[in-house]
Every structure is written in structure tokens, then in C-alpha cells.
């Protein structure tokens, strides 16, 4: 057994597994959720993103079976034990959280890897529907476990692509590769600067504490889903824009090309394109400023990112806008919504001395607006997916 932080909790999960399934697991694996510092809806456009793994994780205790029976159970929710057959998995056949581990098993099968039945117990403290990638945390933990137990030899890059296949084809969510890249390839104290065209990464130091800052996550409690029409329609607009502009992807359009593009595209498509193009540029600027000057110099870029998502990509909502505006008004040096949009969370980069003021002001503002009280917590860049036992 590997000694890890939180070992009592890991041992408890192993014991719960044994109580539920009648024998000890082959191991326990964990993968973190993520916060995207900047770079939204650029990943499926082969662009740049800057997420980091967070200190909230999904843990799976898993044991391979000698037959094709799959049994899935979680420590939360009311779904209870779910059973499936590894030999008859088909896209769209699963519901709730179970579609993520089943999707991974299916994707590995499509790659030609024989996946037998297995028993799995999930425990996660990544907030659901908050835009912190709880689903990809589950998928990343499961693929890491199956890759090791089957000795499949997949690289981190391979696992990223197979979890994307699970999301796109099994779950039906047209997502890119950012979330699982952060979860599988993250590093403590660093953001992951990812080039989504070739999967190359650069670990960029991001130590807010050293700069006298905290990164607050404001979970608005407005749930969202990547499988709904809003996300898909934005992706379709981006693909249309690239087609009209005659480029392989919007990655190949620069800020200097936007004036010409405005004459070729309808207003809505142009604004979608403008967001992606300018967001790519903001990611590059953020990486440069973090590398040369530190976290205290990226606030205006976070602000500009939110304005672009609100006005050009139109994926914000009143709760997110209120969280961002209130945070700025009470001391945050920069704030933006994070994640796919239509709900979820905002982040606020805040001097430590203003942290409580921002927290209190956001809660008051939500109460005055009649919104559900948000959850507000800090996150720090954490290590990527790993085996615990």
C-alpha cells in the first residue's frame, strides 16, 4: 500500500468496497477536477488553454472480474447499484454518473483493448454541475485504473483521447481535450499550458499564495450540462466560421484577421469566432505574464475573458455575471466564469486581505437578487491523476 495524504479516507473507501462487493479492490485511484484559469471553448478549435488540476478529486476503488458483469456503486446520490455487461455496451445506454466509467470501458473496447467486467465504487468531492469537470475526473480515474490493470500501455496523451471519445461518442457531449488533460497531466503548483492541436504542454508556475492572492471559486449552483444544445450550437458556429474563412480550425485565425472576417460572416458567427480568436491571444498573454511577472498581473485578462464569453459567445448567465461583477467591486483583481458556461462557477483572483469581503459581498448580492446561496471556496493547483493503493 502506498502511503498518501488522506490515507484514512482511502482505507475507508477500500473497506466500503469490500463490504459492498465481498472482496478487496485491486486498487484505489484518484483524479482531480480542474479549474480553467483562462481559455474557454478554444480546445475543440485546436487552440490554447490554461487549466490546472485542483485539490478536489474523484476516487475509484476497482476490481476486475473474471466475467463480463459490471457493477457500479457510489458513496453519494440515490442511484444505488447499477449493473451492466461489458460485452453489450452501446452509446446512449447509460444514465447518471455511470455513463462516465461505462463510456471509458466502451472507448477502450473501440481501441481494441479487451475490457472485462469489473466492480467499482466511486467517491468524489468535486462539486457536480459546477463547471469543475467532475465527469472528467471520474473518467480519468477509471481509465488510469483500467490502463494499469489491463497493462494496456496507454500514454497520458492516449488516455486523454480515449476519454474524449467516451465523452463525444458514448455520453454525447461534444467536448474537447482540456479537462482530462488537466486531470491526467496536472502538477502541484502549476497550470497546464496546453496546445490542443498537438497535445504538447508546458507547466507554468501559478502560486497565488506567494503573490498574496487566493483564487476563489464561486459555485453559483446553476447546473449545466455539456450534452445540451447550447454547447453543441457554439461548436457548430465555430466549425461554420472556420469553413467560411477557409481554415482547418479557428486556431489558424489571428486577431489581425478579424476585420476581414467580419465582412465574410454573419453577426452571430463572427462574434463566436471573435471570442475564440481573442481568447487564444489572452491565453498566450497570460502565460507570458505568469512567467515573467506572476499572478498579480493577469487580472485584466481574466476580466476581458469574461466580457468576451458574456457578450460574444453568450454563455454566461445572471448568476455568473453577478458573481464576477460583485467580486471585482469588492477587491478581486480579476474574475471570470470558468468552464463550458450556461451555469457553473466563476473564479475571482483576490488579494488575501480582501478575501472575506468578497465572500460576504457575493453572498449578500445573491440573497438580494433572490438567487440560491452560492458555495465559495479556494483552490490551489494540485497533482494529476495517480494510484493511491
C-alpha positions as semicolon CSV with decimal commas, in nm:
position;residue;x (nm);y (nm);z (nm)
1;X;0,000;0,000;0,000
2;X;0,128;0,342;-0,095
3;X;0,130;0,599;0,184
4;X;-0,070;0,901;0,073
5;X;-0,221;1,213;0,220
6;X;-0,575;1,130;0,327
7;X;-0,484;0,763;0,370
8;X;-0,760;0,700;0,631
9;X;-1,023;0,810;0,378
10;X;-0,868;0,586;0,114
11;X;-0,868;0,291;0,354
12;X;-1,231;0,362;0,437
13;X;-1,320;0,355;0,067
14;X;-1,144;0,020;0,031
15;X;-1,336;-0,113;0,329
16;X;-1,666;0,015;0,184
17;X;-1,580;-0,161;-0,141
18;X;-1,518;-0,488;0,041
19;X;-1,847;-0,455;0,228
20;X;-2,038;-0,385;-0,094
21;X;-1,875;-0,639;-0,324
22;X;-1,741;-0,909;-0,094
23;X;-1,366;-0,875;-0,161
24;X;-1,092;-0,614;-0,158
25;X;-1,036;-0,395;-0,465
26;X;-0,738;-0,435;-0,695
27;X;-0,654;-0,077;-0,608
28;X;-0,778;0,277;-0,549
29;X;-0,711;0,554;-0,800
30;X;-0,790;0,923;-0,789
31;X;-0,810;1,203;-1,043
32;X;-0,871;1,572;-0,975
33;X;-1,127;1,813;-1,106
34;X;-0,996;2,123;-1,272
35;X;-1,031;2,498;-1,285
36;X;-0,966;2,665;-1,615
37;X;-0,769;2,978;-1,543
38;X;-0,829;3,108;-1,895
39;X;-0,901;2,970;-2,241
40;X;-1,269;2,878;-2,281
41;X;-1,411;2,698;-2,585
42;X;-1,072;2,712;-2,752
43;X;-0,986;2,344;-2,701
44;X;-1,211;2,196;-2,970
45;X;-1,086;2,472;-3,202
46;X;-0,730;2,334;-3,172
47;X;-0,632;2,638;-2,969
48;X;-0,468;2,715;-2,636
49;X;-0,593;2,661;-2,281
50;X;-0,452;2,715;-1,933
51;X;-0,628;2,495;-1,675
52;X;-0,493;2,339;-1,358
53;X;-0,582;2,032;-1,155
54;X;-0,746;2,121;-0,822
55;X;-0,738;1,975;-0,474
56;X;-1,081;1,813;-0,513
57;X;-1,085;1,462;-0,655
58;X;-1,281;1,161;-0,771
59;X;-1,161;0,834;-0,619
60;X;-1,245;0,491;-0,756
61;X;-1,189;0,156;-0,589
62;X;-1,194;-0,103;-0,867
63;X;-1,156;-0,476;-0,912
64;X;-1,155;-0,667;-1,240
65;X;-1,394;-0,959;-1,266
66;X;-1,350;-1,297;-1,441
67;X;-1,675;-1,243;-1,632
68;X;-1,836;-0,958;-1,827
69;X;-2,054;-0,829;-1,543
70;X;-2,004;-0,463;-1,444
71;X;-2,130;-0,342;-1,107
72;X;-2,115;0,028;-1,020
73;X;-2,186;0,199;-0,689
74;X;-2,117;0,545;-0,549
75;X;-2,099;0,689;-0,199
76;X;-2,338;0,971;-0,292
77;X;-2,673;1,010;-0,464
78;X;-2,968;0,776;-0,471
79;X;-2,894;0,578;-0,785
80;X;-2,788;0,267;-0,595
81;X;-2,614;-0,031;-0,750
82;X;-2,611;-0,023;-1,130
83;X;-2,528;-0,329;-1,337
84;X;-2,420;-0,359;-1,699
85;X;-2,248;-0,605;-1,929
86;X;-1,907;-0,525;-2,074
87;X;-1,996;-0,716;-2,390
88;X;-2,309;-0,516;-2,471
89;X;-2,213;-0,153;-2,405
90;X;-2,360;0,091;-2,657
91;X;-2,361;0,473;-2,668
92;X;-2,657;0,635;-2,500
93;X;-2,739;0,330;-2,290
94;X;-2,627;0,465;-1,951
95;X;-2,770;0,730;-1,720
96;X;-2,639;0,948;-1,439
97;X;-2,278;0,927;-1,329
98;X;-2,243;0,567;-1,452
99;X;-2,219;0,679;-1,814
100;X;-1,867;0,807;-1,745
101;X;-1,699;0,482;-1,631
102;X;-1,905;0,282;-1,880
103;X;-1,806;0,526;-2,153
104;X;-1,439;0,473;-2,072
105;X;-1,479;0,096;-2,088
106;X;-1,656;0,129;-2,424
107;X;-1,390;0,364;-2,563
108;X;-1,112;0,125;-2,468
109;X;-1,301;-0,155;-2,641
110;X;-1,323;0,059;-2,955
111;X;-0,947;0,093;-2,940
112;X;-0,915;-0,286;-2,941
113;X;-0,842;-0,332;-2,570
114;X;-1,031;-0,618;-2,411
115;X;-1,216;-0,484;-2,108
116;X;-1,372;-0,748;-1,882
117;X;-1,634;-0,692;-1,620
118;X;-1,540;-0,501;-1,307
119;X;-1,673;-0,381;-0,974
120;X;-1,633;-0,011;-0,899
121;X;-1,705;0,215;-0,602
122;X;-1,687;0,590;-0,660
123;X;-1,630;0,864;-0,405
124;X;-1,591;1,226;-0,516
125;X;-1,576;1,572;-0,361
126;X;-1,566;1,755;-0,695
127;X;-1,886;1,963;-0,695
128;X;-2,137;1,834;-0,950
129;X;-2,253;2,068;-1,226
130;X;-2,021;2,342;-1,108
131;X;-1,804;2,363;-1,418
132;X;-1,510;2,198;-1,237
133;X;-1,516;1,886;-1,454
134;X;-1,650;1,629;-1,212
135;X;-1,726;1,398;-1,505
136;X;-1,374;1,407;-1,646
137;X;-1,232;1,343;-1,300
138;X;-1,432;1,018;-1,291
139;X;-1,327;0,923;-1,641
140;X;-0,961;0,998;-1,575
141;X;-0,954;0,788;-1,258
142;X;-1,126;0,498;-1,433
143;X;-0,906;0,499;-1,742
144;X;-0,594;0,517;-1,527
145;X;-0,715;0,214;-1,332
146;X;-0,812;0,007;-1,636
147;X;-0,494;0,101;-1,821
148;X;-0,281;-0,023;-1,531
149;X;-0,482;-0,335;-1,453
150;X;-0,500;-0,442;-1,818
151;X;-0,136;-0,341;-1,877
152;X;-0,259;-0,164;-2,189
153;X;0,043;0,065;-2,213
154;X;-0,153;0,381;-2,292
155;X;0,032;0,710;-2,256
156;X;-0,126;1,013;-2,091
157;X;-0,192;1,152;-2,439
158;X;-0,365;0,827;-2,538
159;X;-0,583;0,834;-2,228
160;X;-0,681;1,194;-2,299
161;X;-0,804;1,098;-2,645
162;X;-0,991;0,790;-2,524
163;X;-1,174;0,983;-2,255
164;X;-1,263;1,241;-2,518
165;X;-1,400;0,958;-2,733
166;X;-1,606;0,844;-2,434
167;X;-1,747;1,195;-2,387
168;X;-1,813;1,264;-2,755
169;X;-1,946;0,928;-2,874
170;X;-2,077;0,744;-2,566
171;X;-2,201;1,028;-2,345
172;X;-2,291;1,254;-2,638
173;X;-2,111;1,566;-2,516
174;X;-1,907;1,744;-2,790
175;X;-1,622;1,844;-2,559
176;X;-1,253;1,894;-2,633
177;X;-0,945;1,767;-2,451
178;X;-0,880;2,036;-2,192
179;X;-1,047;1,886;-1,886
180;X;-0,894;1,541;-1,896
181;X;-0,555;1,686;-1,994
182;X;-0,553;1,889;-1,673
183;X;-0,673;1,592;-1,468
184;X;-0,426;1,342;-1,612
185;X;-0,126;1,572;-1,665
186;X;-0,157;1,833;-1,389
187;X;0,121;1,918;-1,145
188;X;0,111;2,076;-0,799
189;X;0,186;2,449;-0,806
190;X;0,146;2,476;-1,183
191;X;-0,109;2,550;-1,451
192;X;-0,105;2,334;-1,762
193;X;-0,046;2,538;-2,079
194;X;-0,188;2,303;-2,341
195;X;-0,167;2,328;-2,717
196;X;-0,480;2,141;-2,821
197;X;-0,353;2,086;-3,174
198;X;-0,061;1,861;-3,082
199;X;-0,124;1,795;-2,709
200;X;0,211;1,948;-2,613
201;X;0,212;2,101;-2,266
202;X;0,418;2,346;-2,066
203;X;0,384;2,360;-1,689
204;X;0,353;2,726;-1,589
205;X;0,413;2,825;-1,224
206;X;0,097;2,953;-1,059
207;X;0,147;3,027;-0,691
208;X;-0,122;3,269;-0,586
209;X;-0,032;3,244;-0,217
210;X;0,323;3,362;-0,275
211;X;0,179;3,667;-0,452
212;X;-0,054;3,739;-0,159
213;X;-0,358;3,617;-0,351
214;X;-0,621;3,346;-0,333
215;X;-0,823;3,201;-0,617
216;X;-1,185;3,185;-0,507
217;X;-1,430;2,955;-0,680
218;X;-1,790;3,075;-0,666
219;X;-2,025;2,786;-0,742
220;X;-2,347;2,956;-0,847
221;X;-2,548;2,634;-0,805
222;X;-2,683;2,683;-1,157
223;X;-2,627;2,337;-1,301
224;X;-2,517;2,289;-1,658
225;X;-2,460;2,003;-1,899
226;X;-2,218;1,977;-2,189
227;X;-2,457;1,739;-2,361
228;X;-2,722;2,005;-2,411
229;X;-2,787;2,213;-2,722
230;X;-2,617;2,534;-2,610
231;X;-2,268;2,388;-2,605
232;X;-2,322;2,200;-2,931
233;X;-2,454;2,506;-3,112
234;X;-2,145;2,708;-3,013
235;X;-1,922;2,436;-3,152
236;X;-2,123;2,429;-3,475
237;X;-2,082;2,807;-3,510
238;X;-1,705;2,772;-3,471
239;X;-1,692;2,499;-3,734
240;X;-1,900;2,711;-3,970
241;X;-1,672;3,009;-3,915
242;X;-1,362;2,805;-3,994
243;X;-1,527;2,665;-4,307
244;X;-1,627;3,007;-4,439
245;X;-1,282;3,150;-4,362
246;X;-1,116;2,856;-4,536
247;X;-0,900;2,742;-4,244
248;X;-0,865;2,398;-4,078
249;X;-0,971;2,545;-3,743
250;X;-1,009;2,882;-3,572
251;X;-0,660;2,825;-3,430
252;X;-0,541;2,946;-3,771
253;X;-0,716;3,283;-3,744
254;X;-0,527;3,569;-3,580
255;X;-0,651;3,887;-3,416
256;X;-0,534;4,076;-3,724
257;X;-0,766;3,867;-3,942
258;X;-1,083;3,966;-3,761
259;X;-1,156;4,279;-3,962
260;X;-1,165;4,081;-4,286
261;X;-1,365;3,803;-4,117
262;X;-1,634;4,050;-4,011
263;X;-1,720;4,107;-4,377
264;X;-1,749;3,734;-4,451
265;X;-1,952;3,608;-4,157
266;X;-2,299;3,678;-4,024
267;X;-2,303;3,873;-3,697
268;X;-2,360;3,578;-3,464
269;X;-2,096;3,357;-3,625
270;X;-1,848;3,646;-3,630
271;X;-1,892;3,708;-3,258
272;X;-1,840;3,339;-3,184
273;X;-1,523;3,345;-3,393
274;X;-1,403;3,669;-3,234
275;X;-1,431;3,516;-2,889
276;X;-1,220;3,214;-2,980
277;X;-0,955;3,418;-3,161
278;X;-0,918;3,678;-2,887
279;X;-0,934;3,412;-2,614
280;X;-0,640;3,229;-2,772
281;X;-0,449;3,556;-2,763
282;X;-0,543;3,610;-2,397
283;X;-0,413;3,265;-2,306
284;X;-0,077;3,343;-2,466
285;X;-0,060;3,678;-2,286
286;X;-0,149;3,513;-1,954
287;X;0,127;3,255;-1,991
288;X;0,376;3,531;-2,068
289;X;0,271;3,741;-1,768
290;X;0,271;3,447;-1,527
291;X;0,617;3,351;-1,644
292;X;0,765;3,699;-1,628
293;X;0,564;3,890;-1,367
294;X;0,346;3,648;-1,166
295;X;-0,026;3,604;-1,088
296;X;-0,077;3,962;-0,978
297;X;-0,054;4,081;-1,339
298;X;-0,326;3,876;-1,509
299;X;-0,640;4,034;-1,364
300;X;-0,736;4,243;-1,666
301;X;-0,702;3,940;-1,892
302;X;-0,946;3,746;-1,672
303;X;-1,187;4,038;-1,688
304;X;-1,161;4,060;-2,067
305;X;-1,219;3,687;-2,098
306;X;-1,544;3,710;-1,906
307;X;-1,668;4,003;-2,113
308;X;-1,597;3,806;-2,429
309;X;-1,784;3,500;-2,304
310;X;-2,074;3,713;-2,188
311;X;-2,111;3,931;-2,497
312;X;-1,958;3,745;-2,793
313;X;-2,001;3,377;-2,704
314;X;-2,312;3,438;-2,491
315;X;-2,257;3,153;-2,245
316;X;-2,283;3,341;-1,917
317;X;-2,594;3,380;-1,702
318;X;-2,718;3,638;-1,449
319;X;-2,573;3,448;-1,154
320;X;-2,227;3,425;-1,310
321;X;-2,231;3,792;-1,410
322;X;-2,335;3,893;-1,058
323;X;-2,059;3,682;-0,902
324;X;-1,796;3,834;-1,132
325;X;-1,913;4,195;-1,101
326;X;-1,951;4,177;-0,722
327;X;-1,609;4,018;-0,678
328;X;-1,443;4,295;-0,878
329;X;-1,630;4,565;-0,691
330;X;-1,507;4,433;-0,356
331;X;-1,139;4,379;-0,421
332;X;-1,078;4,097;-0,672
333;X;-0,810;4,194;-0,923
334;X;-0,977;3,983;-1,193
335;X;-1,273;3,750;-1,228
336;X;-1,441;3,538;-1,493
337;X;-1,677;3,249;-1,539
338;X;-1,493;2,920;-1,582
339;X;-1,598;2,607;-1,768
340;X;-1,837;2,546;-2,053
341;X;-2,090;2,806;-1,942
342;X;-2,468;2,827;-1,901
343;X;-2,413;2,797;-1,525
344;X;-2,142;2,651;-1,308
345;X;-1,875;2,859;-1,138
346;X;-1,688;3,185;-1,154
347;X;-1,335;3,240;-1,032
348;X;-1,207;3,553;-0,859
349;X;-0,835;3,620;-0,816
350;X;-0,837;3,810;-0,490
351;X;-0,581;3,966;-0,253
352;X;-0,585;3,775;0,076
353;X;-0,677;4,092;0,261
354;X;-1,000;4,121;0,057
355;X;-1,099;3,754;0,061
356;X;-1,362;3,776;0,335
357;X;-1,502;4,099;0,192
358;X;-1,551;3,934;-0,147
359;X;-1,708;3,624;0,008
360;X;-1,953;3,827;0,217
361;X;-2,041;4,066;-0,066
362;X;-2,118;3,785;-0,312
363;X;-2,344;3,606;-0,062
364;X;-2,529;3,931;0,010
365;X;-2,567;4,009;-0,359
366;X;-2,710;3,665;-0,435
367;X;-2,952;3,694;-0,145
368;X;-3,067;4,038;-0,261
369;X;-3,122;3,905;-0,614
370;X;-3,320;3,606;-0,491
371;X;-3,060;3,357;-0,614
372;X;-2,961;3,035;-0,441
373;X;-2,677;3,090;-0,192
374;X;-2,351;3,007;-0,369
375;X;-2,074;2,785;-0,239
376;X;-1,745;2,976;-0,219
377;X;-1,411;2,805;-0,165
378;X;-1,046;2,833;-0,255
379;X;-0,850;2,602;-0,482
380;X;-0,480;2,554;-0,548
381;X;-0,303;2,373;-0,832
382;X;-0,270;2,007;-0,736
383;X;-0,112;1,692;-0,874
384;X;-0,273;1,496;-1,154
385;X;-0,428;1,150;-1,152
386;X;-0,249;0,880;-0,953
387;X;-0,283;0,540;-0,792
388;X;-0,332;0,556;-0,415
389;X;-0,341;0,186;-0,324
